Every structure is written in structure tokens, then in C-alpha cells.
mmCIF file of C-alpha atoms in Angstrom:
data_model
loop_
_atom_site.group_PDB
_atom_site.id
_atom_site.type_symbol
_atom_site.label_atom_id
_atom_site.label_comp_id
_atom_site.label_asym_id
_atom_site.label_seq_id
_atom_site.Cartn_x
_atom_site.Cartn_y
_atom_site.Cartn_z
ATOM 1 C CA MET A 22 -29.945 21.080 -11.340
ATOM 2 C CA LEU A 23 -27.763 23.617 -11.697
ATOM 3 C CA GLU A 24 -28.495 26.066 -13.976
ATOM 4 C CA SER A 25 -24.718 27.027 -16.070
ATOM 5 C CA THR A 26 -22.862 23.835 -17.396
ATOM 6 C CA LYS A 27 -19.258 25.335 -17.761
ATOM 7 C CA THR A 28 -17.108 23.622 -15.919
ATOM 8 C CA LEU A 29 -13.280 23.943 -14.980
ATOM 9 C CA VAL A 30 -11.085 21.139 -15.388
ATOM 10 C CA ILE A 31 -8.044 21.422 -13.199
ATOM 11 C CA SER A 32 -4.859 20.095 -14.476
ATOM 12 C CA SER A 33 -1.648 19.028 -12.709
ATOM 13 C CA MET A 34 1.645 18.639 -12.726
ATOM 14 C CA SER A 35 1.732 14.978 -13.119
ATOM 15 C CA ASP A 36 -1.269 14.954 -15.643
ATOM 16 C CA THR A 37 0.180 12.908 -19.339
ATOM 17 C CA VAL A 38 -2.405 13.865 -22.007
ATOM 18 C CA VAL A 39 -3.592 10.889 -21.338
ATOM 19 C CA GLY A 40 -4.842 11.122 -18.156
ATOM 20 C CA LEU A 41 -6.635 14.468 -18.793
ATOM 21 C CA GLU A 42 -8.084 12.367 -21.823
ATOM 22 C CA ASP A 43 -9.138 9.448 -19.680
ATOM 23 C CA LEU A 44 -11.028 12.487 -17.374
ATOM 24 C CA ILE A 45 -12.413 14.419 -20.324
ATOM 25 C CA SER A 46 -14.208 10.212 -21.161
ATOM 26 C CA GLU A 47 -15.725 10.361 -17.140
ATOM 27 C CA ILE A 48 -17.158 13.509 -17.625
ATOM 28 C CA SER A 49 -18.664 13.784 -20.883
ATOM 29 C CA ASP A 50 -21.973 13.644 -19.319
ATOM 30 C CA ILE A 51 -20.959 17.099 -16.807
ATOM 31 C CA MET A 52 -20.182 18.306 -20.616
ATOM 32 C CA LYS A 53 -23.250 16.905 -22.408
ATOM 33 C CA ASP A 54 -20.743 16.700 -25.239
ATOM 34 C CA ASN A 55 -21.095 21.179 -24.870
ATOM 35 C CA LEU A 56 -17.163 21.482 -25.012
ATOM 36 C CA GLU A 57 -17.776 25.330 -25.335
ATOM 37 C CA ASN A 58 -18.149 25.703 -21.940
ATOM 38 C CA THR A 59 -15.363 23.617 -21.025
ATOM 39 C CA TYR A 60 -11.824 24.678 -20.005
ATOM 40 C CA ILE A 61 -8.814 23.570 -18.623
ATOM 41 C CA VAL A 62 -5.639 25.588 -16.609
ATOM 42 C CA ILE A 63 -3.079 24.334 -17.518
ATOM 43 C CA ARG A 64 0.725 25.758 -16.431
ATOM 44 C CA GLU A 65 2.746 27.588 -19.070
ATOM 45 C CA ASP A 66 4.220 25.057 -19.380
ATOM 46 C CA LYS A 67 3.434 22.376 -20.092
ATOM 47 C CA LEU A 68 3.503 23.124 -23.612
ATOM 48 C CA ASP A 69 2.131 19.414 -24.437
ATOM 49 C CA LEU A 70 -0.554 19.513 -23.196
ATOM 50 C CA CYS A 71 -1.863 23.021 -24.894
ATOM 51 C CA LYS A 72 -1.036 21.829 -28.169
ATOM 52 C CA TRP A 73 -3.538 19.041 -26.911
ATOM 53 C CA VAL A 74 -6.332 20.674 -25.702
ATOM 54 C CA GLU A 75 -6.288 23.203 -28.730
ATOM 55 C CA LYS A 76 -6.800 20.060 -30.877
ATOM 56 C CA LYS A 77 -9.746 19.477 -28.825
ATOM 57 C CA GLY A 78 -11.824 22.336 -29.740
ATOM 58 C CA LEU A 79 -11.250 22.604 -25.636
ATOM 59 C CA LYS A 80 -11.029 26.571 -24.297
ATOM 60 C CA VAL A 81 -7.526 27.333 -21.885
ATOM 61 C CA ILE A 82 -6.278 29.187 -19.365
ATOM 62 C CA LEU A 83 -2.493 29.933 -18.376
ATOM 63 C CA VAL A 84 -1.290 30.325 -15.629
ATOM 64 C CA GLU A 85 1.664 30.825 -14.212
ATOM 65 C CA GLN A 86 2.299 30.246 -10.370
ATOM 66 C CA PRO A 87 3.604 27.128 -9.298
ATOM 67 C CA ASN A 88 1.108 24.344 -9.094
ATOM 68 C CA PHE A 89 0.513 23.826 -5.209
ATOM 69 C CA SER A 90 0.801 27.482 -4.119
ATOM 70 C CA ILE A 91 -1.059 29.834 -2.781
ATOM 71 C CA GLU A 92 -0.898 32.490 -5.211
ATOM 72 C CA TYR A 93 -2.359 29.095 -7.722
ATOM 73 C CA ILE A 94 -5.083 29.045 -4.871
ATOM 74 C CA ASP A 95 -5.859 32.346 -5.101
ATOM 75 C CA THR A 96 -5.714 32.660 -8.780
ATOM 76 C CA LEU A 97 -8.197 29.861 -9.953
ATOM 77 C CA TYR A 98 -10.567 31.036 -6.550
ATOM 78 C CA GLU A 99 -10.514 34.398 -7.794
ATOM 79 C CA THR A 100 -11.340 32.363 -11.956
ATOM 80 C CA ILE A 101 -14.644 30.713 -11.002
ATOM 81 C CA LYS A 102 -16.021 32.545 -9.237
ATOM 82 C CA GLU A 103 -15.720 35.580 -12.117
ATOM 83 C CA GLU A 104 -16.591 33.087 -14.650
ATOM 84 C CA ASP A 105 -19.470 31.483 -13.025
ATOM 85 C CA PHE A 106 -18.119 27.014 -13.124
ATOM 86 C CA SER A 107 -20.145 25.100 -11.871
ATOM 87 C CA TYR A 108 -18.636 22.596 -12.500
ATOM 88 C CA MET A 109 -14.630 22.067 -10.907
ATOM 89 C CA VAL A 110 -13.188 18.659 -11.470
ATOM 90 C CA ALA A 111 -9.305 17.205 -11.314
ATOM 91 C CA ASN A 112 -8.135 13.778 -11.799
ATOM 92 C CA SER A 113 -7.708 12.483 -7.982
ATOM 93 C CA ASN A 114 -4.167 12.328 -6.878
ATOM 94 C CA ARG A 115 -2.978 13.816 -3.751
ATOM 95 C CA GLU A 116 -1.995 17.346 -4.763
ATOM 96 C CA ASN A 117 -5.129 17.772 -7.025
ATOM 97 C CA ASN A 118 -7.062 16.620 -4.238
ATOM 98 C CA GLU A 119 -6.211 18.881 -2.121
ATOM 99 C CA ILE A 120 -6.416 21.431 -4.816
ATOM 100 C CA ILE A 121 -10.449 20.673 -4.432
ATOM 101 C CA THR A 122 -10.967 20.439 -0.583
ATOM 102 C CA ARG A 123 -9.680 24.003 -0.565
ATOM 103 C CA LEU A 124 -11.825 25.513 -3.454
ATOM 104 C CA ALA A 125 -14.665 23.768 -1.975
ATOM 105 C CA THR A 126 -13.473 25.432 1.367
ATOM 106 C CA ARG A 127 -13.266 29.121 -0.596
ATOM 107 C CA PHE A 128 -16.342 28.993 -1.307
ATOM 108 C CA ASP A 129 -18.450 26.283 1.020
ATOM 109 C CA ALA A 130 -19.402 23.736 -0.753
ATOM 110 C CA GLY A 131 -19.213 19.763 -0.756
ATOM 111 C CA VAL A 132 -15.846 17.556 -2.204
ATOM 112 C CA ILE A 133 -16.085 14.154 -3.590
ATOM 113 C CA ASN A 134 -12.923 12.398 -3.445
ATOM 114 C CA ASP A 135 -11.682 9.837 -5.952
ATOM 115 C CA VAL A 136 -15.064 8.957 -8.474
ATOM 116 C CA ARG A 137 -16.030 6.284 -10.720
ATOM 117 C CA SER A 138 -18.094 7.256 -13.461
ATOM 118 C CA CYS A 139 -21.508 10.205 -12.389
ATOM 119 C CA GLU A 140 -24.375 10.975 -13.950
ATOM 120 C CA ILE A 141 -26.133 13.915 -13.551
ATOM 121 C CA ILE A 142 -29.903 13.543 -12.472
ATOM 122 C CA ASP A 143 -33.125 15.998 -11.454
ATOM 123 C CA HIS A 144 -31.715 16.606 -7.476
ATOM 124 C CA GLY A 145 -28.429 16.536 -8.155
ATOM 125 C CA ILE A 146 -25.449 13.976 -9.439
ATOM 126 C CA HIS A 147 -25.671 10.432 -8.746
ATOM 127 C CA CYS A 148 -21.010 8.951 -8.392
ATOM 128 C CA GLU A 149 -20.122 6.209 -8.193
ATOM 129 C CA LYS A 150 -16.647 5.620 -5.633
ATOM 130 C CA PRO A 151 -15.081 3.582 -4.171
ATOM 131 C CA ALA A 152 -14.616 3.025 -0.401
ATOM 132 C CA PHE A 153 -12.329 1.804 2.292
ATOM 133 C CA GLY A 154 -9.304 1.075 -0.233
ATOM 134 C CA GLU A 155 -11.455 0.079 -2.636
ATOM 135 C CA GLY A 156 -12.771 -2.907 -0.669
ATOM 136 C CA LEU A 157 -16.011 -1.765 -1.352
ATOM 137 C CA HIS A 158 -18.341 -0.279 -3.926
ATOM 138 C CA CYS A 159 -20.363 2.762 -2.969
ATOM 139 C CA GLU A 160 -23.296 4.663 -4.516
ATOM 140 C CA CYS A 161 -24.116 8.792 -3.518
ATOM 141 C CA VAL A 162 -25.993 11.656 -4.651
ATOM 142 C CA PHE A 163 -24.553 14.329 -4.310
ATOM 143 C CA ASN A 164 -26.329 16.945 -4.475
ATOM 144 C CA ALA A 165 -25.041 20.991 -4.487
ATOM 145 C CA SER A 166 -26.957 24.075 -4.238
ATOM 146 C CA HIS A 167 -23.898 26.229 -6.182
ATOM 147 C CA LYS A 168 -21.479 24.621 -7.161
ATOM 148 C CA TYR A 169 -18.991 20.855 -7.413
ATOM 149 C CA PHE A 170 -16.088 19.655 -7.142
ATOM 150 C CA ILE A 171 -14.503 16.786 -7.805
ATOM 151 C CA THR A 172 -11.487 14.399 -8.275
ATOM 152 C CA PHE A 173 -11.780 11.093 -10.442
ATOM 153 C CA LYS A 174 -9.761 7.582 -10.418
ATOM 154 C CA THR A 175 -9.450 7.035 -13.901
ATOM 155 C CA ASN A 176 -7.653 3.964 -15.901
ATOM 156 C CA SER A 177 -4.847 6.701 -16.717
ATOM 157 C CA GLU A 178 -2.491 4.494 -14.304
ATOM 158 C CA LYS A 179 -3.724 0.843 -15.402
ATOM 159 C CA LYS A 180 -3.703 1.438 -18.976
ATOM 160 C CA ILE A 181 -0.117 1.983 -18.770
ATOM 161 C CA ARG A 182 0.954 -1.011 -16.099
ATOM 162 C CA GLU A 183 -0.964 -2.682 -18.417
ATOM 163 C CA GLY A 184 0.907 -1.676 -21.498
ATOM 164 C CA SER A 185 4.499 -2.882 -20.087
ATOM 165 C CA SER A 186 6.436 -5.146 -17.433
ATOM 166 C CA LEU A 187 6.820 -3.001 -14.449
ATOM 167 C CA ILE A 188 10.649 -4.157 -15.242
ATOM 168 C CA LYS A 189 10.934 -2.160 -18.894
ATOM 169 C CA ARG A 190 8.724 0.740 -17.141
ATOM 170 C CA ILE A 191 11.233 1.091 -14.108
ATOM 171 C CA LYS A 192 14.322 0.846 -17.021
ATOM 172 C CA SER A 193 13.314 3.083 -19.661
ATOM 173 C CA LYS A 194 11.968 5.748 -16.952
ATOM 174 C CA LYS A 195 14.576 6.238 -14.375
ATOM 175 C CA ARG A 196 16.939 8.922 -15.627
ATOM 176 C CA GLN A 197 13.890 10.215 -17.062
ATOM 177 C CA ILE A 198 12.682 11.046 -13.003
ATOM 178 C CA TYR A 199 16.212 11.582 -11.561
ATOM 179 C CA MET A 200 16.771 14.904 -13.690
ATOM 180 C CA GLU A 201 13.000 15.052 -13.069
ATOM 181 C CA GLY A 202 13.996 15.265 -9.503
ATOM 182 C CA LEU A 203 16.722 17.752 -9.489
ATOM 183 C CA SER A 204 15.438 20.315 -10.993
ATOM 184 C CA LEU A 205 11.826 20.009 -8.387
ATOM 185 C CA LEU A 206 15.075 19.707 -5.636
ATOM 186 C CA SER A 207 16.487 22.645 -7.499
ATOM 187 C CA GLU A 208 14.137 24.941 -5.707
ATOM 188 C CA GLU A 209 11.924 23.080 -2.963
ATOM 189 C CA PRO A 210 11.843 19.279 -1.998
ATOM 190 C CA ARG A 211 8.468 17.660 -3.367
ATOM 191 C CA ILE A 212 6.699 14.600 -3.419
ATOM 192 C CA PRO A 213 5.584 12.668 -7.026
ATOM 193 C CA THR A 214 1.941 12.656 -6.698
ATOM 194 C CA ASP A 215 1.268 9.123 -8.421
ATOM 195 C CA LEU A 216 2.370 7.335 -6.183
ATOM 196 C CA PRO A 217 0.414 4.570 -3.582
ATOM 197 C CA GLN A 218 -1.115 5.860 -0.925
ATOM 198 C CA LEU A 219 0.385 5.802 2.744
ATOM 199 C CA GLU A 220 -2.005 4.280 4.564
ATOM 200 C CA SER A 221 -2.324 1.818 2.629
ATOM 201 C CA ALA A 222 0.575 1.463 0.587
ATOM 202 C CA GLU A 223 1.900 -2.790 0.653
ATOM 203 C CA ILE A 224 5.289 -1.439 0.713
ATOM 204 C CA VAL A 225 6.740 2.247 2.368
ATOM 205 C CA VAL A 226 9.591 3.603 1.873
ATOM 206 C CA CYS A 227 10.314 5.942 5.399
ATOM 207 C CA ILE A 228 12.700 8.848 5.912
ATOM 208 C CA GLY A 229 15.126 9.681 8.776
ATOM 209 C CA ASN A 230 17.936 11.794 9.337
ATOM 210 C CA GLY A 231 20.102 9.899 7.944
ATOM 211 C CA ILE A 232 18.978 11.568 4.175
ATOM 212 C CA LYS A 233 21.518 14.622 4.208
ATOM 213 C CA ASP A 234 20.485 16.890 0.954
ATOM 214 C CA LYS A 235 18.233 17.179 -1.176
ATOM 215 C CA ILE A 236 19.966 14.890 -3.465
ATOM 216 C CA GLU A 237 20.203 11.796 -1.512
ATOM 217 C CA PHE A 238 15.736 12.908 -0.793
ATOM 218 C CA GLY A 239 15.471 13.258 -4.468
ATOM 219 C CA LEU A 240 17.850 8.921 -4.800
ATOM 220 C CA ALA A 241 15.431 8.364 -2.275
ATOM 221 C CA VAL A 242 11.643 9.134 -3.857
ATOM 222 C CA GLU A 243 13.541 7.033 -7.362
ATOM 223 C CA TYR A 244 14.544 4.728 -5.258
ATOM 224 C CA ALA A 245 10.532 4.512 -3.910
ATOM 225 C CA LYS A 246 8.987 5.693 -6.681
ATOM 226 C CA SER A 247 11.069 2.271 -8.178
ATOM 227 C CA ILE A 248 9.359 0.291 -6.416
ATOM 228 C CA ASP A 249 5.770 1.018 -6.497
ATOM 229 C CA ALA A 250 6.381 2.165 -2.556
ATOM 230 C CA ALA A 251 4.593 4.693 -0.887
ATOM 231 C CA ILE A 252 7.431 7.631 0.905
ATOM 232 C CA GLY A 253 7.062 8.615 4.528
ATOM 233 C CA CYS A 254 9.822 10.020 6.999
ATOM 234 C CA THR A 255 10.315 10.233 10.210
ATOM 235 C CA ARG A 256 9.584 14.317 12.516
ATOM 236 C CA PRO A 257 13.044 15.689 12.213
ATOM 237 C CA ILE A 258 12.685 15.160 8.263
ATOM 238 C CA VAL A 259 9.512 16.638 8.900
ATOM 239 C CA GLU A 260 11.412 20.495 10.924
ATOM 240 C CA ARG A 261 14.447 19.876 7.586
ATOM 241 C CA GLY A 262 11.131 21.145 4.902
ATOM 242 C CA PHE A 263 12.426 17.353 3.130
ATOM 243 C CA MET A 264 8.887 16.830 3.507
ATOM 244 C CA SER A 265 5.566 17.518 5.377
ATOM 245 C CA LYS A 266 3.242 16.673 8.305
ATOM 246 C CA GLU A 267 0.904 14.029 6.331
ATOM 247 C CA TYR A 268 3.875 11.953 5.329
ATOM 248 C CA GLN A 269 5.283 11.328 9.362
ATOM 249 C CA ILE A 270 4.880 7.982 10.732
ATOM 250 C CA GLY A 271 5.128 7.254 13.839
ATOM 251 C CA GLN A 272 3.346 8.730 17.714
ATOM 252 C CA SER A 273 2.237 12.555 16.327
ATOM 253 C CA GLY A 274 2.117 11.500 12.857
ATOM 254 C CA ILE A 275 -0.285 8.436 11.504
ATOM 255 C CA LEU A 276 0.060 5.092 11.483
ATOM 256 C CA VAL A 277 0.687 2.333 8.695
ATOM 257 C CA LYS A 278 0.994 -1.479 8.206
ATOM 258 C CA PRO A 279 2.107 -2.063 4.583
ATOM 259 C CA LYS A 280 3.774 -5.784 4.368
ATOM 260 C CA VAL A 281 7.726 -4.299 3.894
ATOM 261 C CA TYR A 282 9.495 -1.962 6.040
ATOM 262 C CA ILE A 283 12.032 0.169 3.973
ATOM 263 C CA GLY A 284 14.575 2.212 6.784
ATOM 264 C CA LEU A 285 16.336 4.535 5.291
ATOM 265 C CA GLY A 286 18.160 6.664 8.012
ATOM 266 C CA ILE A 287 16.037 5.542 10.780
ATOM 267 C CA SER A 288 17.556 6.297 13.731
ATOM 268 C CA GLY A 289 14.265 3.731 15.756
ATOM 269 C CA ALA A 290 13.467 6.393 17.923
ATOM 270 C CA THR A 291 10.265 5.166 19.956
ATOM 271 C CA GLN A 292 7.917 7.867 18.646
ATOM 272 C CA HIS A 293 9.107 6.449 14.981
ATOM 273 C CA ILE A 294 8.746 2.972 15.515
ATOM 274 C CA VAL A 295 4.740 3.008 17.406
ATOM 275 C CA GLY A 296 3.567 3.907 14.166
ATOM 276 C CA CYS A 297 4.660 1.245 12.032
ATOM 277 C CA THR A 298 3.368 -2.564 12.440
ATOM 278 C CA SER A 299 4.452 -5.026 9.698
ATOM 279 C CA PRO A 300 6.340 -8.204 9.053
ATOM 280 C CA VAL A 301 9.152 -7.384 7.284
ATOM 281 C CA MET A 302 11.504 -4.573 8.786
ATOM 282 C CA ILE A 303 14.101 -3.484 6.444
ATOM 283 C CA ALA A 304 16.886 -0.839 7.600
ATOM 284 C CA ILE A 305 20.070 0.290 6.193
ATOM 285 C CA ASN A 306 21.953 2.834 8.273
ATOM 286 C CA ASN A 307 25.324 3.838 8.676
ATOM 287 C CA ASP A 308 25.282 4.135 11.880
ATOM 288 C CA GLN A 309 26.412 -0.350 13.987
ATOM 289 C CA LYS A 310 24.423 1.228 16.786
ATOM 290 C CA ALA A 311 21.502 3.404 15.863
ATOM 291 C CA ARG A 312 18.281 0.924 17.770
ATOM 292 C CA ILE A 313 16.533 0.181 15.141
ATOM 293 C CA PHE A 314 18.542 -3.012 14.155
ATOM 294 C CA ASP A 315 17.126 -4.003 17.081
ATOM 295 C CA ILE A 316 13.837 -4.363 16.769
ATOM 296 C CA ALA A 317 14.411 -5.111 12.411
ATOM 297 C CA ASP A 318 14.478 -7.910 9.954
ATOM 298 C CA TYR A 319 17.045 -7.167 8.234
ATOM 299 C CA GLY A 320 19.692 -4.430 8.512
ATOM 300 C CA LEU A 321 22.348 -3.662 5.736
ATOM 301 C CA ILE A 322 25.810 -1.324 7.782
ATOM 302 C CA MET A 323 26.606 0.951 4.740
ATOM 303 C CA SER A 324 25.329 5.019 4.111
ATOM 304 C CA ILE A 325 22.694 5.844 2.295
ATOM 305 C CA ARG A 326 23.319 7.197 -0.921
ATOM 306 C CA ASP A 327 25.754 4.240 -1.704
ATOM 307 C CA PHE A 328 23.008 1.854 -1.255
ATOM 308 C CA LEU A 329 20.980 3.890 -3.536
ATOM 309 C CA ASP A 330 23.460 4.491 -5.429
ATOM 310 C CA GLN A 331 23.899 0.214 -5.948
ATOM 311 C CA VAL A 332 19.629 -0.752 -6.157
ATOM 312 C CA LEU A 333 19.341 2.036 -8.771
ATOM 313 C CA ASN A 334 21.923 1.195 -10.747
#
């Protein structure tokens, strides 16, 4: 077990007060109720989190850099090294998992993601986590000589779902999501971190080259979020800089097997289609000669903007 018990909690743009409360509860064994040795990294513009952290008696480290950037990783790395933190923890989402992994690599340390619970033992940390898409429950011992990097799967999303029906949640948050999408897209396109994982999602919304601009991209993301779908893309979207390669579906990307596939502006190139197997394929494209209609179970010939405006309203 490590001599130092200083803990650094890394928050992201998608973290809420509820999510952080769940995270603090999950790592109480690591913290040993010693709040003096617990620090939380927060962006300066997340004032609601700052106020909550101060009330909890935790120490705050404010950062100015964008939440996922090389500069942000560099700042965290220097902070961890200078302050000699032993435990680096965060809520499990796509963004945090990548941040934690990059930091662990710099320290030549191991990392474990999606932990449900953990306990400090004599020779390390005993963790419980799901495996194979929640199909299995596994236990493991994480033994590190100098630092631990861990992300936790908390119950905050489950609590939100239990508190209200999906329809009410969509109606109450639709406009908020849309405005957030516009503000983000004014800088660069970004994907919400709370969408389902692409590889295991039951519904996949795939964005093709038929998406004209950032506004349509923001609407497509809002649509995916409203139906609890994962979002993927074709190679041209990656090349245009709208999405990173980790979202690319196809021969040179990842393979998906959703129950429902919805293609927005997809032409139907073989390189993309071979990456998707689904019993229900839905295509929306304003080009009636697009090859995607040859294999789609349902097709709609109309512009992507008109389609998104109608389904979201």
C-alpha cells in the first residue's frame, strides 16, 4: 500500500454535482474520510461545481485549458508530479477514460476503467467491475508501486432515468441540448460523453457526407441523444474534422452490430457498409440514387436538415 494517500479527482465538462457526489461516495475507502488530502480539478467556468466542492470541504485546483487538450493533459501531469498524488480518479466516460489512460502512460503506471467498487488491501486495491458489455462481473487486484489511475462507473445516470420517463427527459432538455451543441460547435465539433458506447449500442445513428455544416452536425448529435443512440460516422466526416477516427464505422474503422442502424446522409459505399450488421437499417438521403437505398430496410428521400427539424420538433 502507498505511504501517500493524496487523491486527485478529475472532473470533465459532462460531470454534474450528482455525478461527483456518487464518485466521492464510491472512493470513500481510498480517501479514508480524510478530505484534507483530496483535491478536485475543475474548469474555471464550472462555477456550480466550485461552490459544491467548497461546501464539501474539498480543495479545488482550477484550470483554464479546454477540458480535453494536450495543454490540459500537460497541466494535470505537472500537478500530479509536483503534489505527489497517489490516486487519480474520475467518473467513467469516453473523455475521462482517455485522459486517465494518457496520464497513466506518462507515469508508466497501470490503469483500470469502469470500476464499480474498490477497497484498499495490503498489497494494492481490490476492484470489482463489469466485463464483456456488462455480461460478466469480475474481481481483480490492482497492484501499483507508485500511483493508481482509476475511473468509476457510478449510478448517477441510472438515478436520472429512474426519476423520470425518457419522453419527459427529452422534452425538458431538448432545447438545452441544442444550445449547448451550438456553443460547442462555435469552436469545434464535439460529441457528448454520456452517449452509449458505439460497439455495444442497440441503436446507432451514423453521420455521412450528406451532413452539410456544423449546425446540421449539432442537430444530428441532439437527435442521437434524444433516442439514446450511439453516434458513428463515415470516413469523409473524419477527414472533414467533424469527428475523430474512433467513431469511424467501416472496413478501416470499427465494426458495429446494433438492433437499429440509422444512416444520415450515407451514400452506401462498400467500405462503410461492411462495418455494420443490423436487422433494421434506415436510410435518410436526398439522393434517390444513393446505393444505401439498395440495402436499407426503410428509406426516406429528403434533406437531412428537413428530417432533423421534423423529428426534433
